[in-house]
Backbone as JSON, one array per atom type, in Angstrom:
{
  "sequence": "XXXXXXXXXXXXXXXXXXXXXXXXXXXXXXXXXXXXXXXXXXXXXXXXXXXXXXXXXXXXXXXXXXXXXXXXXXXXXXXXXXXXXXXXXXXXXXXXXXXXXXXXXXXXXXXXXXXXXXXXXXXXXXXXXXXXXXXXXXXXXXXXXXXXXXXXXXXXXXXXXXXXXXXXXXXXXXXXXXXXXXXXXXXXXXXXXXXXXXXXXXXXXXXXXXXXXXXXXXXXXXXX",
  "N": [[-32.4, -62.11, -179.5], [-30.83, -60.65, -182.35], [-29.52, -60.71, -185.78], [-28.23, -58.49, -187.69], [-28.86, -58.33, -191.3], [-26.54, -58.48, -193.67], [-27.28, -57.71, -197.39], [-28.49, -59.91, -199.38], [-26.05, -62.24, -201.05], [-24.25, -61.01, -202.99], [-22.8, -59.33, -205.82], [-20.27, -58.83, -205.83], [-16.73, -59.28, -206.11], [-14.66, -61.5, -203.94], [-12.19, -59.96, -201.72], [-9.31, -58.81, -203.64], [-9.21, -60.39, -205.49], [-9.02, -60.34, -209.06], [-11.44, -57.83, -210.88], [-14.29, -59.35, -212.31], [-13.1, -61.3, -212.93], [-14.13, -63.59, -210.67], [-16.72, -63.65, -211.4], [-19.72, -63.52, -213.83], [-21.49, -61.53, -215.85], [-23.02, -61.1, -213.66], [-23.5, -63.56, -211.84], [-21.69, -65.99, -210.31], [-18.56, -67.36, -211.45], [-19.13, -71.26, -213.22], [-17.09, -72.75, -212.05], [-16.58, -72.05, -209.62], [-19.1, -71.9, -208.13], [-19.31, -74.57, -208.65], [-21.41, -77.06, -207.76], [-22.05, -76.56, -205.08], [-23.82, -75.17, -203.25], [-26.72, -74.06, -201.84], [-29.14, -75.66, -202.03], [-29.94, -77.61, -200.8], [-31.04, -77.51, -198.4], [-33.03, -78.11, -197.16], [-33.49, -81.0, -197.08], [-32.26, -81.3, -194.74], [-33.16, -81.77, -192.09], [-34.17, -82.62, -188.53], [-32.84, -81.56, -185.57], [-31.62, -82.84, -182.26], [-31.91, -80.71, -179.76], [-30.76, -78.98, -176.26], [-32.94, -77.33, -175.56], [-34.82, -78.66, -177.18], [-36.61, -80.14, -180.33], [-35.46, -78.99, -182.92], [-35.42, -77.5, -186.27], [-34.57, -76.14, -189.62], [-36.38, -74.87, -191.69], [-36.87, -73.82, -195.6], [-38.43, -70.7, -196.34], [-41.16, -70.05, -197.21], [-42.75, -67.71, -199.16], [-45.41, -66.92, -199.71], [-47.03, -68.78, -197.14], [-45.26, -67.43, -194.69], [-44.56, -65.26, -194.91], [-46.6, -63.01, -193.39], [-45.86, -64.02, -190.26], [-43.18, -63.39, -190.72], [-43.23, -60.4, -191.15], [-44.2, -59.53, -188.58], [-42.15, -59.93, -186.99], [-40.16, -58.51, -188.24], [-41.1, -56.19, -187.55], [-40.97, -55.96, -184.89], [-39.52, -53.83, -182.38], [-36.86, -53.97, -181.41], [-36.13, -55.78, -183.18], [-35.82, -54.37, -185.37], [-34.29, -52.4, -184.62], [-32.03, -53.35, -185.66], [-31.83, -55.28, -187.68], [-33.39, -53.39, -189.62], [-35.53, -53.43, -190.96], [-38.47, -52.93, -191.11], [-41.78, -51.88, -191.22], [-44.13, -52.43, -194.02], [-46.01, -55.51, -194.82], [-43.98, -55.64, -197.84], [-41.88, -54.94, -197.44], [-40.41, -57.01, -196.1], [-40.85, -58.85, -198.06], [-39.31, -58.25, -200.48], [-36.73, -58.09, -199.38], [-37.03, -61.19, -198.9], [-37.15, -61.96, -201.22], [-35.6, -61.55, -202.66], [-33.57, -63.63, -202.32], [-34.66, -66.2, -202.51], [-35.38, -66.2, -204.84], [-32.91, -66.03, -205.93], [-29.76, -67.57, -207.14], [-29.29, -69.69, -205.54], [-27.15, -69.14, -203.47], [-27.67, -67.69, -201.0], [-29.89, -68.97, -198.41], [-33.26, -68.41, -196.95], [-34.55, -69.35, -193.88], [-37.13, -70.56, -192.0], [-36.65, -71.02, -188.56], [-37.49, -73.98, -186.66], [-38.76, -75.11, -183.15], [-39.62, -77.56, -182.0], [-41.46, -77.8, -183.5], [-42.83, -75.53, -183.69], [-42.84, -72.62, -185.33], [-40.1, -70.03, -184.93], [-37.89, -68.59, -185.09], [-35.9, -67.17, -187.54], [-33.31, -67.57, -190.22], [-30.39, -66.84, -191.94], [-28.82, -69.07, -194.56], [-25.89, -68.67, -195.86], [-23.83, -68.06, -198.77], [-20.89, -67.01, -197.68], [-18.24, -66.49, -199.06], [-19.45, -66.03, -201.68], [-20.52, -63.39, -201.09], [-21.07, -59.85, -200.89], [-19.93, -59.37, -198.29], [-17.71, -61.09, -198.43], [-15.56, -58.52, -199.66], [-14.69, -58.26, -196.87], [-12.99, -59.02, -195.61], [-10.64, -62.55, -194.96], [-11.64, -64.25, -197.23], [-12.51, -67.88, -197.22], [-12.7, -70.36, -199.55], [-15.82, -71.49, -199.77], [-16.47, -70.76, -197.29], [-19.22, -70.78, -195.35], [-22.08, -68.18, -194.02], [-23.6, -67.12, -191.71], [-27.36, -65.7, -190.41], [-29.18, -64.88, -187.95], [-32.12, -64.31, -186.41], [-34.51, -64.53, -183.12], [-37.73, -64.52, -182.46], [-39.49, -64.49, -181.2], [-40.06, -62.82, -177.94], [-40.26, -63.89, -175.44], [-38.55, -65.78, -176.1], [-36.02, -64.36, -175.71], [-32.79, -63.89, -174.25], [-32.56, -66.43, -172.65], [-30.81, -68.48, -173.38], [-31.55, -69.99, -175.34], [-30.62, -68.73, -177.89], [-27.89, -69.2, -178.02], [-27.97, -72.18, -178.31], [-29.32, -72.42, -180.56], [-27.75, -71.74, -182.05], [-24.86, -72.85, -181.94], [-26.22, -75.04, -182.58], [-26.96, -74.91, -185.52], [-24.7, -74.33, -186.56], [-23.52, -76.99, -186.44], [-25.13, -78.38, -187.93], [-24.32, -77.68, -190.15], [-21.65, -77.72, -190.83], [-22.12, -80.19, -190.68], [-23.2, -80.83, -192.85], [-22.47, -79.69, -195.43], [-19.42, -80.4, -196.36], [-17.29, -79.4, -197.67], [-16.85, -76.83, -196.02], [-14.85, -75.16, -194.23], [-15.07, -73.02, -191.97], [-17.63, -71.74, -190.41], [-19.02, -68.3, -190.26], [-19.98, -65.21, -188.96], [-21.33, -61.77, -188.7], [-22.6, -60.0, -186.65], [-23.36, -57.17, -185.51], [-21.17, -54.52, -183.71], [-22.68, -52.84, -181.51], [-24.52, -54.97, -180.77], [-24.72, -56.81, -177.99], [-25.54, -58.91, -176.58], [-25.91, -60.6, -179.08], [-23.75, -60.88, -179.94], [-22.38, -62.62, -177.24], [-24.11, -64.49, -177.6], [-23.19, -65.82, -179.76], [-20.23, -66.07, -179.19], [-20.99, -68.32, -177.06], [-22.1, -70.16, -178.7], [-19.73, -71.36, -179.59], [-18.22, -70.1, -181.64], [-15.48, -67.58, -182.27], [-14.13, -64.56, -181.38], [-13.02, -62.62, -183.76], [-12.79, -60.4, -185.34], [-13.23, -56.63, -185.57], [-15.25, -55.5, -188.23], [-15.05, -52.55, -190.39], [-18.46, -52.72, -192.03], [-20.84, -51.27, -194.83], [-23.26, -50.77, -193.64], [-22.57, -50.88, -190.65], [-20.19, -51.54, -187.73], [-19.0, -54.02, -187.32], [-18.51, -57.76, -185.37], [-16.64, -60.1, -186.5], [-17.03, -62.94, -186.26], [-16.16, -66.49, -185.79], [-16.44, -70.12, -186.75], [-14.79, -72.77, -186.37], [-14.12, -75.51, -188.3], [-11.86, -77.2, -187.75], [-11.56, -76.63, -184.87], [-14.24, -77.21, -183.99], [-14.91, -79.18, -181.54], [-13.9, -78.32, -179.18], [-14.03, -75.32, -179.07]],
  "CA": [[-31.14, -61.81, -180.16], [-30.84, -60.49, -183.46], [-28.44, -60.03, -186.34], [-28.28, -57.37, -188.96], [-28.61, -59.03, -192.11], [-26.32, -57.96, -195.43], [-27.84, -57.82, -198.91], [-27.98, -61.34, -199.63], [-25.25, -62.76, -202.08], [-24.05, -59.47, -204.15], [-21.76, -59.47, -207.03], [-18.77, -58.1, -205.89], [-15.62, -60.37, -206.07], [-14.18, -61.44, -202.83], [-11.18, -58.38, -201.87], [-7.76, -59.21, -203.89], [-9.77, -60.76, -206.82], [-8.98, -59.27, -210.25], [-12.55, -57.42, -211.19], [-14.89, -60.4, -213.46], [-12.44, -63.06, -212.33], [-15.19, -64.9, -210.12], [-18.42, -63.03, -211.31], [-19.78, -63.14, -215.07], [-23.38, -61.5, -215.94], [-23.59, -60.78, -212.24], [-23.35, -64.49, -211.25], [-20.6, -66.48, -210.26], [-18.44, -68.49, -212.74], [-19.56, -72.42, -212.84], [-16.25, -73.29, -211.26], [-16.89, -71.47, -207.99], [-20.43, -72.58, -207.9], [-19.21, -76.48, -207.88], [-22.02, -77.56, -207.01], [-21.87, -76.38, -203.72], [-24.86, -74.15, -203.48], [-27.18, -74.36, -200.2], [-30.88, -75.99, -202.42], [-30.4, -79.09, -200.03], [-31.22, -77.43, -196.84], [-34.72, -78.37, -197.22], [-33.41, -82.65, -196.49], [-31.36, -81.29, -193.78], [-33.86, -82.92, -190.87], [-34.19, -82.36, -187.62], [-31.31, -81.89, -184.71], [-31.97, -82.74, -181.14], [-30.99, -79.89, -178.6], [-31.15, -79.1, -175.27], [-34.5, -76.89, -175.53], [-36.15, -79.2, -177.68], [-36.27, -80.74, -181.6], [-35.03, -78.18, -183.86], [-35.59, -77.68, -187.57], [-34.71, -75.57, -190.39], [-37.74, -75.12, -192.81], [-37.06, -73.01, -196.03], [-39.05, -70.04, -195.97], [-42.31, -70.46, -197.98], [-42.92, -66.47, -199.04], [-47.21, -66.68, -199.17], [-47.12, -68.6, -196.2], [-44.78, -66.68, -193.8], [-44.61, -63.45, -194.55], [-47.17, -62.22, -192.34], [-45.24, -63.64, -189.28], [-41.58, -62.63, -190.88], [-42.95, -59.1, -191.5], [-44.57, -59.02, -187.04], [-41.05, -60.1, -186.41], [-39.41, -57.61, -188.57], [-41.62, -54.83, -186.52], [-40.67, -56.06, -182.96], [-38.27, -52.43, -182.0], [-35.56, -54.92, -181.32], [-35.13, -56.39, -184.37], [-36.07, -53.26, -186.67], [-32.87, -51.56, -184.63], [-30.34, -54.33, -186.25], [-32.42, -55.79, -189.06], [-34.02, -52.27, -190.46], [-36.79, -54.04, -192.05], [-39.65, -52.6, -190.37], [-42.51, -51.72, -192.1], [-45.32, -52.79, -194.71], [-45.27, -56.56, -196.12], [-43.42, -55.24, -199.13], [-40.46, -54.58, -197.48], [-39.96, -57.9, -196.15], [-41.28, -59.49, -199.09], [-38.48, -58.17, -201.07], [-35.83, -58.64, -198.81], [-36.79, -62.4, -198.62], [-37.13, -62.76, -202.53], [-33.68, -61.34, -203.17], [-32.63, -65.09, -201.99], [-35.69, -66.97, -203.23], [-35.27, -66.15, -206.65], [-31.98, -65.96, -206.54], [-29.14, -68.57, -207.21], [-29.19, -70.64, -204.4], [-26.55, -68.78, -201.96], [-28.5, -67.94, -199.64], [-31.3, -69.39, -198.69], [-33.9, -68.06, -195.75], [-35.34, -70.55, -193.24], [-37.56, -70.71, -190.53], [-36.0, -72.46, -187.35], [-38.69, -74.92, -185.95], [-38.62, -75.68, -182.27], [-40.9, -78.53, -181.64], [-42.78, -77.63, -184.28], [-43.26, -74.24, -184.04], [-41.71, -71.43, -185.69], [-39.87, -69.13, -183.42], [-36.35, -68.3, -184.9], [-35.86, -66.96, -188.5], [-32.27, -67.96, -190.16], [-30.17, -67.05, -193.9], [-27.86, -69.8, -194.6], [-25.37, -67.84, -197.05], [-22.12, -68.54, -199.07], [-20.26, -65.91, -197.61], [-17.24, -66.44, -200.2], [-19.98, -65.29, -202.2], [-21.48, -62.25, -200.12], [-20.16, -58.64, -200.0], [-19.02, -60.28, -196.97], [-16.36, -61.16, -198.68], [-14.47, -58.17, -199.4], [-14.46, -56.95, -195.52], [-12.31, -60.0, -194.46], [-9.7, -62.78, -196.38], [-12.52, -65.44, -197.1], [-11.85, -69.2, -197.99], [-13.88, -71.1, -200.42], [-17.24, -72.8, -199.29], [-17.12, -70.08, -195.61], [-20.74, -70.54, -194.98], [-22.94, -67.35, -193.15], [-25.47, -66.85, -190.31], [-27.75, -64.54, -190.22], [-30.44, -65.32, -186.95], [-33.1, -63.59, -185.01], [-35.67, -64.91, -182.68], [-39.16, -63.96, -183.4], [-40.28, -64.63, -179.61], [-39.4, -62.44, -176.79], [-40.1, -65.18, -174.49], [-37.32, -66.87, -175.88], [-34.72, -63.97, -176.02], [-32.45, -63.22, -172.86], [-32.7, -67.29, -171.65], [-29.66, -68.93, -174.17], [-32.04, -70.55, -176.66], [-30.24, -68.39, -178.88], [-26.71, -69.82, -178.26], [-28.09, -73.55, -178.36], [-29.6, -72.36, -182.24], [-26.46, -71.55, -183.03], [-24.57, -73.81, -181.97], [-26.77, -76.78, -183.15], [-27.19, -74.76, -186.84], [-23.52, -74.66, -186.85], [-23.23, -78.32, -186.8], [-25.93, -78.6, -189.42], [-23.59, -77.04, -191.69], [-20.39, -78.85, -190.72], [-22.37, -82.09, -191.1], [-24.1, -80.96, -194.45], [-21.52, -79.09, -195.85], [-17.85, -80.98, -195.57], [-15.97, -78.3, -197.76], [-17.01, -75.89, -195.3], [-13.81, -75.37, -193.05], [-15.54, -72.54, -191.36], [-18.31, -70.62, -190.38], [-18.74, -66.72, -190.11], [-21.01, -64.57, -188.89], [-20.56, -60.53, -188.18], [-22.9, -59.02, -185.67], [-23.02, -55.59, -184.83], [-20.87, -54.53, -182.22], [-23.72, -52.7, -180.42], [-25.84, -55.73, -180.24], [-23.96, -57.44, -176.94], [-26.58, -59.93, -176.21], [-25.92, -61.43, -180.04], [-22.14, -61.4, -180.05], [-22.34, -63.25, -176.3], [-24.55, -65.96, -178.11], [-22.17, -67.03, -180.49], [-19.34, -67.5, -178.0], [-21.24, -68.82, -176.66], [-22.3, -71.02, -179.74], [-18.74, -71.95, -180.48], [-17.64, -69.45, -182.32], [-14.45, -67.27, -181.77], [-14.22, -63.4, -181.76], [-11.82, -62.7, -184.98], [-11.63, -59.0, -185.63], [-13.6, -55.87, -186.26], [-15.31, -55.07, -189.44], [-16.28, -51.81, -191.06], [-19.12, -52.96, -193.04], [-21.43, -50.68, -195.48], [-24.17, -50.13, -192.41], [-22.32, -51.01, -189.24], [-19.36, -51.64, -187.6], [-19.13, -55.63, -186.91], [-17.9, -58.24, -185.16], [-16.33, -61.23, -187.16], [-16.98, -64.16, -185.98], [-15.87, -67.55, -186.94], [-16.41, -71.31, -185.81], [-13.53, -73.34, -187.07], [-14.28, -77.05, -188.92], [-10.9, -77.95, -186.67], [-11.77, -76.73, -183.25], [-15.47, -78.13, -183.79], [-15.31, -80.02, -180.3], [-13.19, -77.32, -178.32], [-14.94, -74.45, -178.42]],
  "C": [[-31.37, -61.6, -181.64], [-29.8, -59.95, -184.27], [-29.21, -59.2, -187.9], [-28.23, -57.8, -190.4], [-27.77, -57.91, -193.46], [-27.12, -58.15, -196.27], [-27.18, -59.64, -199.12], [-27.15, -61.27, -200.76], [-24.91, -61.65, -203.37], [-22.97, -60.22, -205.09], [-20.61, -59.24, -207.2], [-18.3, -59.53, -205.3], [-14.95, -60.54, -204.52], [-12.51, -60.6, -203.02], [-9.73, -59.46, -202.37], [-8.5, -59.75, -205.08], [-9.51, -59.78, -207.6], [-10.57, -58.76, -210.64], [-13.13, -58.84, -212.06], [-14.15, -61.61, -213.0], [-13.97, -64.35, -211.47], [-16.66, -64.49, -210.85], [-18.44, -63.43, -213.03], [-21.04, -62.59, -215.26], [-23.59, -61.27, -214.6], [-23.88, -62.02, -211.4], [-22.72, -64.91, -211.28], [-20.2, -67.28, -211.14], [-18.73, -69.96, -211.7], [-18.79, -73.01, -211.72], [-16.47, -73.19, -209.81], [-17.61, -72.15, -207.17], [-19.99, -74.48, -207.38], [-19.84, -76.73, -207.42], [-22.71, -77.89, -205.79], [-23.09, -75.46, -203.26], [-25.76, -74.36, -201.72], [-28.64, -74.81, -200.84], [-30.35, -77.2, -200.92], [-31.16, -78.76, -198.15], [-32.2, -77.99, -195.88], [-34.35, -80.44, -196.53], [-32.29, -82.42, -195.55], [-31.84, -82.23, -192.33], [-33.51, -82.23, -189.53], [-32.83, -82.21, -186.52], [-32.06, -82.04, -183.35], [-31.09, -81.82, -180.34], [-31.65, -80.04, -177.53], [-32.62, -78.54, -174.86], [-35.62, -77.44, -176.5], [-35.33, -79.34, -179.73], [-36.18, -79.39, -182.42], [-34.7, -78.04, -185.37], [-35.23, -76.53, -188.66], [-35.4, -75.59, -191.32], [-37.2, -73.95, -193.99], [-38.2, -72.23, -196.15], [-39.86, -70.25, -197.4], [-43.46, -68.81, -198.07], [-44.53, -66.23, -197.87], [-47.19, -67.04, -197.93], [-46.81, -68.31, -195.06], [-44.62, -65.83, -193.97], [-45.06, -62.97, -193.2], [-46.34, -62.7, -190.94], [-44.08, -62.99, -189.55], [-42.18, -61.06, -190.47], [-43.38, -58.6, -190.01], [-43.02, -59.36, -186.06], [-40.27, -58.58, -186.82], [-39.75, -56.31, -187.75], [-41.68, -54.77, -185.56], [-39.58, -55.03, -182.98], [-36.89, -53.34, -181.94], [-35.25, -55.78, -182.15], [-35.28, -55.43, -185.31], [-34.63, -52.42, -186.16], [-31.99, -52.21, -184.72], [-30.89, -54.75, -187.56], [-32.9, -54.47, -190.46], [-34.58, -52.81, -191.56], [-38.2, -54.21, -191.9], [-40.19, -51.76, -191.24], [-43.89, -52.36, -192.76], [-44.51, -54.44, -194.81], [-44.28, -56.9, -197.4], [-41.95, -55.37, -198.87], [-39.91, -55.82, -197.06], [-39.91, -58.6, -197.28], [-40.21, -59.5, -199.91], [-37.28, -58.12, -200.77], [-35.7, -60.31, -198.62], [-36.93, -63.12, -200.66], [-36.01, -62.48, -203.76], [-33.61, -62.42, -203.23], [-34.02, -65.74, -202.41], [-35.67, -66.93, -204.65], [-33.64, -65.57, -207.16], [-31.44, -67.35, -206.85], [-28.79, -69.65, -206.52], [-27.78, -70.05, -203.43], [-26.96, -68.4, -200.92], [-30.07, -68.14, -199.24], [-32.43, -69.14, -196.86], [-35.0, -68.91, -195.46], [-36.12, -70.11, -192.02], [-36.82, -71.73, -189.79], [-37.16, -73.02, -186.11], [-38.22, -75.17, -184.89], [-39.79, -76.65, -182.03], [-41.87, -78.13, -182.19], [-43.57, -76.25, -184.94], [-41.99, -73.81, -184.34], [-41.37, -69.93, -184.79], [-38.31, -68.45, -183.84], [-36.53, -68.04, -187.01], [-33.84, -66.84, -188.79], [-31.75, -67.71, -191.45], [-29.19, -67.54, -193.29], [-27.33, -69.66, -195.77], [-23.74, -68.57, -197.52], [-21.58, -67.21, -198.9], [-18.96, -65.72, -198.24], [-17.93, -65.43, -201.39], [-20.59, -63.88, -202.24], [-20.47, -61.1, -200.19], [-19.47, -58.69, -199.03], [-17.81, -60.06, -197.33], [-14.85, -60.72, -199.27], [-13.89, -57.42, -198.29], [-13.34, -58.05, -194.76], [-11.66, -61.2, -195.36], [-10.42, -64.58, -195.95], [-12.1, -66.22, -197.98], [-12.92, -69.41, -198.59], [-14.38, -72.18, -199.51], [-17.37, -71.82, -197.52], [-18.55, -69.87, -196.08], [-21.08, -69.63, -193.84], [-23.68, -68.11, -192.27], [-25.97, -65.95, -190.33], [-29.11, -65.16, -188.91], [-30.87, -63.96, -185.86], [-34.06, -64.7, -184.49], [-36.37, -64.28, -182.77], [-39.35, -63.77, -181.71], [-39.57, -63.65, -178.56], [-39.17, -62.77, -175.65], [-38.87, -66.26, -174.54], [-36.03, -66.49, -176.16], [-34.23, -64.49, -174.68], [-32.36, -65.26, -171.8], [-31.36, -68.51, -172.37], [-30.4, -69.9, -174.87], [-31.35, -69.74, -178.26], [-28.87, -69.11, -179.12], [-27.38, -71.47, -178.46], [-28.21, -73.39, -179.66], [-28.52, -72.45, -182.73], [-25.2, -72.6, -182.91], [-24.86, -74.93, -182.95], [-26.74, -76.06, -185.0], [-25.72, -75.1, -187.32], [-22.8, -75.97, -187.16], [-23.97, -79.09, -187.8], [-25.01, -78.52, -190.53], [-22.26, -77.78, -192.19], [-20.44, -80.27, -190.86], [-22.33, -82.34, -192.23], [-23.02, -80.59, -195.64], [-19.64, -79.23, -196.04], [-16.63, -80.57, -196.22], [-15.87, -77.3, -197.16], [-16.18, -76.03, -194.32], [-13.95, -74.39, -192.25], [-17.04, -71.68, -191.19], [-18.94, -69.22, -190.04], [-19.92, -66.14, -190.36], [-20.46, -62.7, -188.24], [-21.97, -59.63, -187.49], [-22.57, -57.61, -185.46], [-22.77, -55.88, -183.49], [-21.69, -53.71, -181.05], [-24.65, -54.06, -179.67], [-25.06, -56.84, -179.55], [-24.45, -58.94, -176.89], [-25.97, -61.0, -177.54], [-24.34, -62.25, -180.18], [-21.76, -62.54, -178.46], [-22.66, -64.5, -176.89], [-23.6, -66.83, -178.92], [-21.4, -67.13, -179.94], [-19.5, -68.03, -177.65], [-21.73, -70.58, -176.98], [-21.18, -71.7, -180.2], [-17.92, -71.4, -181.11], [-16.27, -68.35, -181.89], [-14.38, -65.49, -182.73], [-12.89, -63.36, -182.67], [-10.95, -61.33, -185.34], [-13.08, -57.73, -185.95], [-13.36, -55.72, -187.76], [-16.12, -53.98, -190.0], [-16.84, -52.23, -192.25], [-20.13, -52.02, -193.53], [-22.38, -50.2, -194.6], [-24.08, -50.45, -190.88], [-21.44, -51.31, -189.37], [-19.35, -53.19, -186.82], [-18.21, -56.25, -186.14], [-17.53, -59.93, -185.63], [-16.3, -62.35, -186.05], [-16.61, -65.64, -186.91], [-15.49, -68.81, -186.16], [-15.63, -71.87, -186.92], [-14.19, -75.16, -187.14], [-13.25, -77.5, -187.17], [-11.15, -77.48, -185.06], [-13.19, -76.66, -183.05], [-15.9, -78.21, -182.35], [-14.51, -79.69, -179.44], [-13.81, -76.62, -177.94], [-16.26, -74.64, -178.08]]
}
């Protein structure tokens, strides 16, 4: 399963904002920020699921690249991700958010140890995201692929998501939802997160596809 990732954390104001109101210099004012940022992801710790111990690791350029960039060139994630290619091109897709401000921040997702699932955990208040749809303060992103093809097609993808989702709702407790937008070609991905919890919301034309909003709700947590 794989999703299409946006440009991490852009500069544009979420839609209905007066222009500069949230942004200054091309980063958000302090207020916004509150503190709220995603550095901690790193003492987030382990979760137990049903296929095994599960981890988010921030991504550590030198030493993952070379798998990010044999993931990025599996056909099935280069036709949602379009980040197929040399080292370079990942490289600078993953140091947008490494050297940026701390909104989003790209993790490996550890199963028992190994790495097998690549993950951005974004402030989508902050994100271009947020003028395709009428975002609250602190909606935290998803962005996930699996690396393995052994472990598409068997619902290790809905358990990730799921269990990341409750990472966030644990870690995160102004976060009253979280939102993710899939392309509506990619069936398999949008299945996972219903499957994950999440609740189909609405088509969105976004800048290189036509999406599907998703969104797991703080309050129906232990429903869906």
């Amino acid at each position: 399963m794989e999703v299409r990732a946006l440009p991490p954390a852009g500069t544009e104001p979420p839609c209905g904002t007066p222009p500069g109101a949230l942004f200054r210099g091309g980063r958000p004012h302090r207020e916004l920020l509150d503190g709220d940022l995603l550095d901690s992801v790193a003492s987030w710790g382990p979760t137990t699921t049903s296929v095994g111990s599960f981890r988010l690791v921030p991504v550590r350029l030198e030493q993952d690249l070379p798998l990010l960039t044999r993931w990025m060139n599996d056909p099935a994630v280069a036709a949602f991700w379009e980040l197929a290619g040399p080292e370079t091109v990942t490289a600078e897709h993953l140091r947008a958010q490494l050297e940026g401000d701390g909104r989003s921040v790209p993790c490996l997702g550890r199963l028992d140890g190994t790495p097998m699932s690549y993950f951005e955990i974004y402030r989508a208040d902050l994100d271009p995201l947020a003028r395709h749809y009428p975002a609250r303060p602190h909606d935290t992103g998803v962005h996930l692929l699996i690396g393995g093809s052994t472990d598409r097609g068997r619902g290790v993808g809905t358990t990730l998501l799921r269990a990341v989702a409750d990472m966030v709702l644990d870690h995160r407790p102004r976060c009253t939802r979280i939102v993710a937008e899939p392309d509506l070609r990619n069936t398999p991905s949008v299945s996972a997160f219903l499957g994950g919890g999440f609740r189909y919301a609405a088509e969105v034309d976004l800048p290189d596809k036509r999406a599907a909003l998703m969104i797991r709700d703080r309050a129906l947590r232990h429903v869906l």
